Each structure stands twice: as C-alpha cells, then as structure tokens.
XYZ file of C-alpha atoms in Angstrom:
199
model
C 7.185 17.252 3.670
C 9.817 14.541 3.885
C 8.577 12.362 1.052
C 5.722 12.279 -1.462
C 3.552 14.774 -3.343
C 0.622 16.943 -2.292
C -1.285 19.933 -3.631
C -2.349 23.134 -1.958
C -5.718 24.241 -3.319
C -8.779 26.410 -2.845
C -12.297 25.707 -4.068
C -15.452 27.610 -4.880
C -18.785 26.568 -3.312
C -19.759 24.757 -6.528
C -16.639 22.583 -6.355
C -14.486 24.304 -8.954
C -10.923 24.143 -7.713
C -7.701 26.044 -8.195
C -4.491 24.210 -7.409
C -2.315 26.879 -5.832
C 0.923 24.930 -5.750
C 2.501 21.503 -5.628
C 4.071 20.412 -2.339
C 7.281 18.448 -2.844
C 9.821 16.902 -0.462
C 11.569 19.637 1.484
C 8.617 22.042 1.324
C 6.951 23.366 4.445
C 3.186 22.901 4.637
C 0.945 25.320 6.489
C 3.678 27.138 8.363
C 1.903 30.472 8.283
C -1.638 29.107 8.518
C -0.898 28.621 12.203
C -0.855 32.406 12.559
C -4.578 32.538 11.678
C -7.657 31.097 13.332
C -8.202 28.718 10.407
C -6.291 27.642 7.330
C -6.879 29.708 4.199
C -6.446 26.734 1.840
C -6.615 22.945 1.782
C -3.877 20.368 1.283
C -4.507 17.014 -0.390
C -1.917 14.281 -0.783
C -1.379 12.789 -4.241
C 0.842 9.921 -3.127
C 1.808 8.278 0.122
C 3.666 10.918 2.095
C 5.961 11.193 5.060
C 5.768 14.417 7.029
C 7.528 15.852 10.054
C 4.925 17.631 12.159
C 5.362 20.241 14.841
C 2.845 21.782 17.245
C 1.729 25.313 16.275
C 2.480 26.695 19.722
C 6.173 26.023 19.126
C 6.326 28.704 16.419
C 6.315 31.592 18.876
C 8.968 29.848 20.940
C 11.075 29.281 17.856
C 10.986 32.959 16.915
C 12.024 33.900 20.460
C 14.691 31.309 21.021
C 16.036 30.435 17.577
C 16.172 33.638 15.482
C 18.492 32.086 12.908
C 16.020 29.267 12.252
C 13.146 31.771 12.245
C 14.974 33.858 9.620
C 15.527 30.750 7.481
C 11.820 29.895 7.659
C 10.885 33.479 6.818
C 13.145 33.206 3.760
C 11.367 29.976 2.827
C 8.030 31.792 3.121
C 9.302 34.589 0.870
C 10.397 31.980 -1.693
C 6.908 30.454 -1.597
C 5.443 33.909 -2.219
C 7.732 34.325 -5.245
C 6.510 30.988 -6.650
C 2.881 32.041 -6.162
C 3.544 35.377 -7.896
C 5.003 33.497 -10.856
C 1.967 31.196 -10.914
C -0.315 34.241 -10.971
C 1.641 35.640 -13.915
C 1.191 32.336 -15.750
C -2.546 32.211 -15.118
C -3.073 35.840 -16.081
C -0.741 36.371 -19.005
C 0.893 33.216 -20.374
C -0.770 31.182 -23.109
C -1.813 27.586 -22.444
C 1.339 26.305 -24.146
C 3.570 28.730 -22.249
C 2.087 28.014 -18.834
C 2.244 24.233 -19.345
C 5.874 24.388 -20.469
C 6.691 26.723 -17.583
C 5.152 24.417 -14.960
C 6.945 21.346 -16.320
C 10.325 23.099 -16.196
C 9.593 24.426 -12.707
C 8.767 20.948 -11.435
C 11.851 19.531 -13.154
C 14.083 22.097 -11.449
C 12.457 21.732 -8.014
C 12.598 17.924 -8.205
C 16.220 17.965 -9.345
C 17.197 19.700 -6.098
C 15.830 16.767 -4.081
C 17.330 14.130 -6.419
C 14.045 13.064 -7.996
C 15.121 13.598 -11.623
C 17.264 11.179 -13.627
C 18.459 12.123 -17.107
C 15.483 14.410 -17.671
C 12.970 11.822 -16.383
C 10.680 12.396 -13.448
C 7.428 10.974 -12.150
C 4.447 13.330 -12.250
C 1.789 11.639 -10.091
C -1.064 13.876 -11.193
C -4.123 13.454 -13.365
C -4.891 15.738 -16.272
C -7.708 17.113 -14.115
C -5.206 18.244 -11.486
C -2.956 19.734 -14.164
C -5.964 21.560 -15.585
C -6.844 22.892 -12.125
C -3.259 24.068 -11.638
C -3.043 25.777 -15.017
C -6.547 27.231 -15.271
C -7.385 25.145 -18.333
C -10.029 22.593 -19.263
C -9.052 18.926 -19.404
C -9.537 18.990 -23.172
C -7.236 22.007 -23.464
C -4.499 20.501 -21.277
C -4.685 17.273 -23.283
C -4.286 19.206 -26.531
C -1.418 21.274 -25.093
C 0.509 18.245 -23.857
C 0.052 16.681 -27.285
C 1.594 19.783 -28.899
C 4.613 19.529 -26.598
C 4.947 15.814 -27.376
C 4.548 16.325 -31.122
C 7.249 18.994 -31.052
C 9.622 16.503 -29.440
C 10.134 18.566 -26.297
C 8.661 15.995 -23.923
C 7.651 12.352 -23.800
C 4.805 11.102 -21.636
C 4.587 7.481 -20.583
C 1.873 7.132 -17.960
C 3.065 9.256 -15.038
C 6.633 9.342 -16.293
C 7.685 12.573 -17.985
C 10.846 12.911 -20.036
C 12.035 16.392 -20.924
C 14.112 16.005 -24.071
C 15.238 19.615 -24.420
C 15.100 21.610 -21.188
C 16.490 24.755 -22.762
C 13.905 24.815 -25.554
C 11.048 23.939 -23.197
C 12.154 26.766 -20.890
C 12.197 29.097 -23.895
C 8.635 28.115 -24.802
C 7.509 28.766 -21.225
C 9.557 31.971 -20.856
C 11.052 30.333 -17.785
C 13.629 32.151 -15.664
C 14.490 30.165 -12.562
C 15.650 33.148 -10.499
C 12.280 33.238 -8.698
C 12.917 29.734 -7.323
C 16.074 30.807 -5.434
C 17.386 27.270 -5.800
C 21.041 27.781 -5.059
C 21.293 29.693 -1.806
C 19.850 32.452 0.298
C 21.050 36.006 -0.494
C 24.518 36.805 0.881
C 23.220 39.474 3.255
C 20.906 36.872 4.796
C 23.757 34.378 4.987
C 25.783 36.989 6.880
C 22.877 37.435 9.263
C 22.671 33.660 9.766
C 26.352 33.505 10.619
C 26.096 36.412 13.035
C 28.235 38.711 10.872
C 27.014 42.286 10.593
C 25.535 43.398 7.251
C-alpha cells in the first residue's frame, strides 16, 4: 500500500464481520495469500488508495534470487503476526475502554512512522460501525466508549479527525506496549544476516 487506508476482514455467512486489521501506507497486502489456492480474508478500501502490485509467480523467484529481500518480507510477515496476536489479546481480555484506547494509540504510532500524524492529530477515515467490527463491540458500545475517552480529556473527535491530548495516559488506559509493533528496526541478528555478516 503506497497511499490510503483499507481493512482486512472476515465475515460470517449472515454478514457479521470482524475487521482483522487496518492496512496503512507501507503495509503489504496479501503477500502470503498467494501461497494458497484462495485468499483467507477480504480487503476493502476505506479511501482512495495507491498500490504497487506484483504478480504472484514472482514470489518464488524472489525467494530464490533475492534472499535478503525475502528475509525482509518474512520479517514483515512476522510483525503482522505480532499485531494480530495483540489484537486477539484485546478482543479476548481487554475491556471495551482498554481495547479502544489501545487501538487508537496503535494507529497513532503506526501513522507517525509514515508521517501522517501532526501534533497528536490524525485522520481516522472509519465509521463507528467499522470501529465496532474491529473491536468486537456494538455501535452503541463504541459510541459510549469514545464519549468516555472524550469526557476524560484524553482525545478529541472532530468528524474523522482525532486528536490525542495525552498519549502516555491513553497508552496507560489501553495497557499499550509498542514493542510488538517493532517500529524502530529489525533485530540486530537479522540486520547482520541482511548485511551478509555471520551471526
């Protein structure tokens, strides 16, 4: 994804949907779906997007001919798995307030890496229905939870514009630890592998 927002999601036969993750600029979409006969989830754009596509048959060639790039993409896949594990923890164990706070801080941190945050402000081009589907809550519950965060002064909501007034306190509410995002760099042993230096 070069620009724009999308969601990865799965749905039950009756139409109930779970948003698995948000796809932001810099994320890879469907990399590992190409290893199966059919995709195991759907992707829906939320805004206009710009993507860089590549033919699935090039993946095998990439692993054969460009092992450093293949290792980097494998690391990216492992990072995605870590994000999904954190999402599962939120859905299974965090309260509505905690999981909402956690998601907002996660999006803030991920967007800051791609220069889409200014002074705590970012655009969240999602409906409350999508937020509810991402957090496993009803629309009424997500509305009430956002109101609690606003009333506490932690965030401001103006249409699709979110302002996080106190990142540290919001992270505390959500029990957020950004280590799972691996935002800074790949592990040193992987960096040594990339550079051709023995471990």
